[in-house]
Short mmCIF file of C-alpha atoms in Angstrom, two decimals:
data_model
loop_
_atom_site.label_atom_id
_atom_site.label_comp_id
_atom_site.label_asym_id
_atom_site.label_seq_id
_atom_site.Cartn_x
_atom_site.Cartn_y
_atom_site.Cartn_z
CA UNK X 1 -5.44 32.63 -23.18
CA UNK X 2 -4.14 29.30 -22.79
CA UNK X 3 -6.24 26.94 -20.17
CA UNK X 4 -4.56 26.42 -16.85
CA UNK X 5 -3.43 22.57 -16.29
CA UNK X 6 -6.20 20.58 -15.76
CA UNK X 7 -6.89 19.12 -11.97
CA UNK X 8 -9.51 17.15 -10.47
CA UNK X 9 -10.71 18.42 -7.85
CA UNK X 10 -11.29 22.28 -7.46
CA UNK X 11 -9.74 23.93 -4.42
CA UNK X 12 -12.59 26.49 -3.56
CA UNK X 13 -14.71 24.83 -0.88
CA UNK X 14 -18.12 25.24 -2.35
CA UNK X 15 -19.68 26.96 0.69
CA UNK X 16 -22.15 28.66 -1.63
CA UNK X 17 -23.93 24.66 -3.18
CA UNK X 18 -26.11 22.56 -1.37
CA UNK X 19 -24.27 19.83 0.06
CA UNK X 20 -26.09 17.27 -2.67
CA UNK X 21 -25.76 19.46 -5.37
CA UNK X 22 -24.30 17.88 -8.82
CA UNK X 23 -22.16 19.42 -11.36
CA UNK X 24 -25.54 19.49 -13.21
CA UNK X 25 -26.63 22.14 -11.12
CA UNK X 26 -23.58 24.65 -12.16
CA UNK X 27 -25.20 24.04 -16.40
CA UNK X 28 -28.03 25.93 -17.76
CA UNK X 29 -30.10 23.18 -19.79
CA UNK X 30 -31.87 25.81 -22.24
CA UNK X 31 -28.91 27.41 -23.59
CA UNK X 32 -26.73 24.02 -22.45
CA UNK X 33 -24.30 26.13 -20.89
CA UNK X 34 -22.13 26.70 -17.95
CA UNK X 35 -24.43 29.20 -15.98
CA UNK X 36 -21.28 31.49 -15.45
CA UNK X 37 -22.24 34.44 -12.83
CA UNK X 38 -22.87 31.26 -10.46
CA UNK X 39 -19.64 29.35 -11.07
CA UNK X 40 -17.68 32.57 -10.54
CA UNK X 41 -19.65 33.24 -7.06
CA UNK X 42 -18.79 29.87 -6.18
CA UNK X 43 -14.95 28.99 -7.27
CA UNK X 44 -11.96 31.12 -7.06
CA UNK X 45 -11.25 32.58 -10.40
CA UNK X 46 -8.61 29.81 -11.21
CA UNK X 47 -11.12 26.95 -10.67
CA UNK X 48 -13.98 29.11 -12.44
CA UNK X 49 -11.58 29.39 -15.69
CA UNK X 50 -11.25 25.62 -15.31
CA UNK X 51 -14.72 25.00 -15.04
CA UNK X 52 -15.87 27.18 -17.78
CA UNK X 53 -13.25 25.74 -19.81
CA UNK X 54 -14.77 22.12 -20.19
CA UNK X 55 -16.67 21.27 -22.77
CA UNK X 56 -20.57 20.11 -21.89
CA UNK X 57 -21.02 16.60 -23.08
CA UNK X 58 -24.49 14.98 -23.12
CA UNK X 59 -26.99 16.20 -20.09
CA UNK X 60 -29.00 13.25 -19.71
CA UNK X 61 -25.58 11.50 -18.89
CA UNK X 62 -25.66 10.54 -15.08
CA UNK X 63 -22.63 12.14 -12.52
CA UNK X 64 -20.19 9.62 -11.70
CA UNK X 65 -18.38 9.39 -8.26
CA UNK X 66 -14.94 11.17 -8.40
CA UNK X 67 -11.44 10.23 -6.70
CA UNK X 68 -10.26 13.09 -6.99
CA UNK X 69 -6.59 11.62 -5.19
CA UNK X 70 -6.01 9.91 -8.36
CA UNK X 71 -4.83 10.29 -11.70
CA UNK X 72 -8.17 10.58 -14.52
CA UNK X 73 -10.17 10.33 -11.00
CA UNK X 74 -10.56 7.06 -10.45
CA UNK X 75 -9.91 5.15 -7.03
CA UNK X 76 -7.02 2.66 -6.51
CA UNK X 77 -5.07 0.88 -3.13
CA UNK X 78 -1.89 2.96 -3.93
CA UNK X 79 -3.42 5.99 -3.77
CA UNK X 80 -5.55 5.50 -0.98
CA UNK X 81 -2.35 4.18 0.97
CA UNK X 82 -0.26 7.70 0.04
CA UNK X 83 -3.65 9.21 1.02
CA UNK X 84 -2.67 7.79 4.57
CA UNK X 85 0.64 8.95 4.41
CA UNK X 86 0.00 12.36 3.74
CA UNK X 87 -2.19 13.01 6.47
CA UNK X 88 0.27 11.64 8.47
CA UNK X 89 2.51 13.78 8.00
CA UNK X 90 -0.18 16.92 7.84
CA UNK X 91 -0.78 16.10 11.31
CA UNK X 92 3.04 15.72 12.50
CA UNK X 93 3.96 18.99 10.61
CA UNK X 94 0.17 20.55 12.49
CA UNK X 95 1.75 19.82 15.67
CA UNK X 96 5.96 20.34 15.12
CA UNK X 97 6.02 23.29 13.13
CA UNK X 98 7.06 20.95 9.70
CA UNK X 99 10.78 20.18 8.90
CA UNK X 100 12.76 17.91 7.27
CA UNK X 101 12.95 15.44 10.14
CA UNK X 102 8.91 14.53 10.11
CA UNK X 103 9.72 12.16 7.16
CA UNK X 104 12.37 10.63 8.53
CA UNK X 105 10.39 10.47 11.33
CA UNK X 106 7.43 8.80 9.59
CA UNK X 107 9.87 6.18 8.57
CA UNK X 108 11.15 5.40 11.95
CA UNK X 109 7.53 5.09 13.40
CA UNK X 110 6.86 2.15 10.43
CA UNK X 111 10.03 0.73 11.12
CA UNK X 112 8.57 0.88 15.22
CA UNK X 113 5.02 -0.88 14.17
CA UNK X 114 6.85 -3.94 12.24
CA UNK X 115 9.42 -4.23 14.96
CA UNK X 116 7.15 -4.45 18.23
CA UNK X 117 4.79 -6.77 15.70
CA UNK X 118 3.70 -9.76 17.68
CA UNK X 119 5.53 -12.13 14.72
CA UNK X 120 8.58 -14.33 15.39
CA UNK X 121 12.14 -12.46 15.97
CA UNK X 122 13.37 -14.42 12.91
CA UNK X 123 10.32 -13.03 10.99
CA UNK X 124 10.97 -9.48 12.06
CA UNK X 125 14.49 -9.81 11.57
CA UNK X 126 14.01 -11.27 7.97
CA UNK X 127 11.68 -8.40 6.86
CA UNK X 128 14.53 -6.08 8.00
CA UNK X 129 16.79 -7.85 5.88
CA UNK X 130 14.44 -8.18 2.80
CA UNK X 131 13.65 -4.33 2.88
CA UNK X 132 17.34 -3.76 3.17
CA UNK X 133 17.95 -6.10 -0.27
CA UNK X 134 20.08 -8.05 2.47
CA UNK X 135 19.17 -11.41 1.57
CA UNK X 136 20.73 -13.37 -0.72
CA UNK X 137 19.17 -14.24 -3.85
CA UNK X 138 20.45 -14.24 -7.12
CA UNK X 139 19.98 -11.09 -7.75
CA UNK X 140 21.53 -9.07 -4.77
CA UNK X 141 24.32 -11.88 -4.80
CA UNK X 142 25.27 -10.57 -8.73
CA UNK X 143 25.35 -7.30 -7.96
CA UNK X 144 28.22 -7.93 -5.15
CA UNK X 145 30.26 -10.06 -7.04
CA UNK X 146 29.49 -8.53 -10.38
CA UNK X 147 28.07 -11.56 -12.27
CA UNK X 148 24.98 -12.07 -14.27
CA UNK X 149 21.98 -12.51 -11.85
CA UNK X 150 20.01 -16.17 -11.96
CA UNK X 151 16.68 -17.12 -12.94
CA UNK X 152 14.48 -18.50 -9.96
CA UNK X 153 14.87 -21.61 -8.91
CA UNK X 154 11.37 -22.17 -8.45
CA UNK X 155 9.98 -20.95 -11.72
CA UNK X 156 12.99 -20.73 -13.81
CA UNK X 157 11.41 -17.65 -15.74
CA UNK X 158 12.47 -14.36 -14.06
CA UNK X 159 15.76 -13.25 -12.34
CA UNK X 160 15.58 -13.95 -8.81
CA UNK X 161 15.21 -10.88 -7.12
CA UNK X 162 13.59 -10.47 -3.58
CA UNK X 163 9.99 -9.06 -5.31
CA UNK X 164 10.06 -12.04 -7.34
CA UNK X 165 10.02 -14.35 -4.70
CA UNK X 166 7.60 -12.48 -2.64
CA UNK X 167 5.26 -11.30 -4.73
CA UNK X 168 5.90 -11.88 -8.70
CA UNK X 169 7.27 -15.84 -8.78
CA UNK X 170 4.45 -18.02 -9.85
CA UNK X 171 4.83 -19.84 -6.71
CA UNK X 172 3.92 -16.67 -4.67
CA UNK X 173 1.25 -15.82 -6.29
CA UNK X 174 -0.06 -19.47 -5.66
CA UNK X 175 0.72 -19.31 -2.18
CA UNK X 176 -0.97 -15.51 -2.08
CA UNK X 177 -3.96 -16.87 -4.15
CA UNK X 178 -4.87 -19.35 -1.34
CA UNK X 179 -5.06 -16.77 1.51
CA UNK X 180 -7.84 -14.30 2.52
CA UNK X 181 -5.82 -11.11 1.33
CA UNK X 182 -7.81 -9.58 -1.12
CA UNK X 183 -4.74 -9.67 -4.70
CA UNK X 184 -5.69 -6.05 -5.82
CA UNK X 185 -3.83 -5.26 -1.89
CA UNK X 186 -1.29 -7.76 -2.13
CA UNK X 187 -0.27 -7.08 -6.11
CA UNK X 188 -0.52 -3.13 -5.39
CA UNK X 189 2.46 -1.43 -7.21
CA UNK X 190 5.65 -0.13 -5.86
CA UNK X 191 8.84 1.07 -6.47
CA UNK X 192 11.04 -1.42 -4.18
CA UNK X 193 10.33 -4.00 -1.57
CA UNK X 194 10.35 -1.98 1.15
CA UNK X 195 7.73 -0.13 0.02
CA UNK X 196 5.98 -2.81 -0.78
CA UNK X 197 6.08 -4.23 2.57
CA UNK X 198 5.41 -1.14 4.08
CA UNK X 199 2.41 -0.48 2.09
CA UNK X 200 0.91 -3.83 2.86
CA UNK X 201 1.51 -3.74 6.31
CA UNK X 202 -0.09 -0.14 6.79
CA UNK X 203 -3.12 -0.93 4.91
CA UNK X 204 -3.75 -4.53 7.27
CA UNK X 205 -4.88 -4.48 10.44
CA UNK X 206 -2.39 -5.57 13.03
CA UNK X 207 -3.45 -9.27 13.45
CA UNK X 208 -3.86 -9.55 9.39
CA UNK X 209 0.03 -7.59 8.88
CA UNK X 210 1.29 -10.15 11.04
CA UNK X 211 0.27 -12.72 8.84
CA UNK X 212 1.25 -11.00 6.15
CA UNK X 213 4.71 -10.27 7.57
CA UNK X 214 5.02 -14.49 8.32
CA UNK X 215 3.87 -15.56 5.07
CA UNK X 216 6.93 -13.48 3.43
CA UNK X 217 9.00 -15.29 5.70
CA UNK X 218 7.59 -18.61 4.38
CA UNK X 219 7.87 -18.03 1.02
CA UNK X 220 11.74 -17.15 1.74
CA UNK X 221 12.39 -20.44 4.19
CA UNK X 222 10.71 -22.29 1.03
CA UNK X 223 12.51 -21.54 -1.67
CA UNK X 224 15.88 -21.88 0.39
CA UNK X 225 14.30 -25.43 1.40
CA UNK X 226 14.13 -25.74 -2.43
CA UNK X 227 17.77 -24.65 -3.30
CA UNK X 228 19.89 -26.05 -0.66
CA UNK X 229 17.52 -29.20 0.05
CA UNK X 230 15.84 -30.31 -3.18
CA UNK X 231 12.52 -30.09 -0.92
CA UNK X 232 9.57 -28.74 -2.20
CA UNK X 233 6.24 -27.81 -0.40
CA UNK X 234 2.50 -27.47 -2.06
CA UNK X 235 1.57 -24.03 -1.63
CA UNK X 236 -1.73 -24.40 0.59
CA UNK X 237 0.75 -26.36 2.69
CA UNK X 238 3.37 -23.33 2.93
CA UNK X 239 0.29 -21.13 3.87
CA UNK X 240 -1.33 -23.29 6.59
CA UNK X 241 2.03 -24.38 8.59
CA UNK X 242 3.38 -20.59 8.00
CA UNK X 243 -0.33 -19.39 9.59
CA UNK X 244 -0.22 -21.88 12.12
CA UNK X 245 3.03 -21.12 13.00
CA UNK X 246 2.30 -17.77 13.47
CA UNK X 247 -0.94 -18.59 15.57
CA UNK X 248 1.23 -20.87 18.05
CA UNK X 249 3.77 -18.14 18.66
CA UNK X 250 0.77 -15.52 19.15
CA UNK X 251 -0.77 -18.26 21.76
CA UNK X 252 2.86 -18.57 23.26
CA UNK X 253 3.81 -15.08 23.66
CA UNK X 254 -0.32 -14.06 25.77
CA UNK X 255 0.52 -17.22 27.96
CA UNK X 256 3.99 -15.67 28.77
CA UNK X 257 1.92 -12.33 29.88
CA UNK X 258 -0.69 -13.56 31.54
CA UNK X 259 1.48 -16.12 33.81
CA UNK X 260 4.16 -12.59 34.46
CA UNK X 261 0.63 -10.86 35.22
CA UNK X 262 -0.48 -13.34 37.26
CA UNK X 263 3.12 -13.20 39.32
CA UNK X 264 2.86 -9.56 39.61
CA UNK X 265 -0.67 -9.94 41.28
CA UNK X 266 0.38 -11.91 43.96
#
């Protein structure tokens, strides 16, 4: 009988093991074997064929900690972010009955968080347009007028595409290098900007996303700066006048509300 495909975690809740218990708990030392009778009281025969069909490597090898949400088990940001996602949507479809609309639905709502984000309109409204491929670098202009993309301007190694300058350009990753978000968040993996920006911003708290969400917006007014101006910037000087830039608008935008607070007081 050929061995079902192998998956990492078992689906059986095991109602019948102590809540410590360790996998070597399901092997009988003396005859190093699986101790069957109690694997198939415990799984569902699917995961107990599984089980049974693994081979027992060395006993006095210590468990290891499991994610069992990624591939070969083993934790990463990506998969912890779709982790997010899907319960998400679990709990839409829990409470709407589930249909095609929940993930468009889903997208709306992130499309809701980075709009009513406390950055600058022209922030908000450039992360629209970057997530859209609506901004004009050398890449997106190519593929409307049909012509071989560009290198970047900045490092004049890549095509200049909008994940280039926000994330792969050796400039960005200067400019990411000098601020407090951890790179194995800020370099996670994904198929298009969007995502990208999404993903970042979901995983950040709100104060940290809106930092996050300005410093994209830096990086972009930079290398235009660079292009149409011939003016460059160090990058721990992009990152503290983007940061404080986003601080003074923050400070700005509470004094508006407190003073229309104070009015409607009175």
């Amino acid at each position: 009988m050929a061995t079902p495909a192998y998956r990492v975690k078992p689906i059986t809740p095991p109602v019948l093991l102590a809540s410590e218990a360790v996998v070597a708990d399901l092997i009988d030392r003396d005859s190093r074997s699986w101790k069957t009778n109690l694997i198939h009281r415990v799984f569902d025969p699917e995961d107990a064929q599984i089980i049974l069909g693994i081979p027992i490597g060395e006993l006095s090898r210590s468990d290891s900690v499991i994610w069992h949400y990624g591939k070969e088990g083993k934790f990463s940001v990506k998969s912890a972010y779709y982790l997010q996602l899907m319960s998400l949507s679990t709990n839409s479809a829990s409470t709407s009955g589930g249909n095609a609309g929940e993930y468009m639905q889903g997208r709306q709502d992130r499309w809701d968080l980075i709009w009513k984000s406390r950055t600058p309109p022209k922030v908000r409204m450039f992360i629209w347009k970057a997530c859209q491929e609506a901004i004009p670098t050398q890449s997106n202009l190519a593929r409307r007028i049909r012509v071989p993309g560009e290198v970047c301007a900045l490092c004049d190694l890549e095509e200049e595409t909008t994940m280039h300058v926000l994330l792969k350009c050796t400039f960005a990753r200067q400019v990411w290098a000098l601020t407090s978000f951890p790179w194995r968040i800020i370099s996670i993996t994904m198929n298009s900007i969007k995502e990208w920006i999404w993903s970042i911003y979901g995983l950040l708290d709100p104060v940290r996303g809106d930092e996050f969400l300005t410093i994209c917006w830096g990086l972009w007014q930079h290398r235009n700066k660079v292009i149409m101006e011939g003016l460059h910037t160090e990058a721990l000087q992009l990152v503290r006048r983007t940061l404080c830039y986003q601080e003074e608008y923050v400070k700005a935008l509470d004094a508006v509300r407190f003073k229309h607070s104070v009015s409607e007081a009175r």
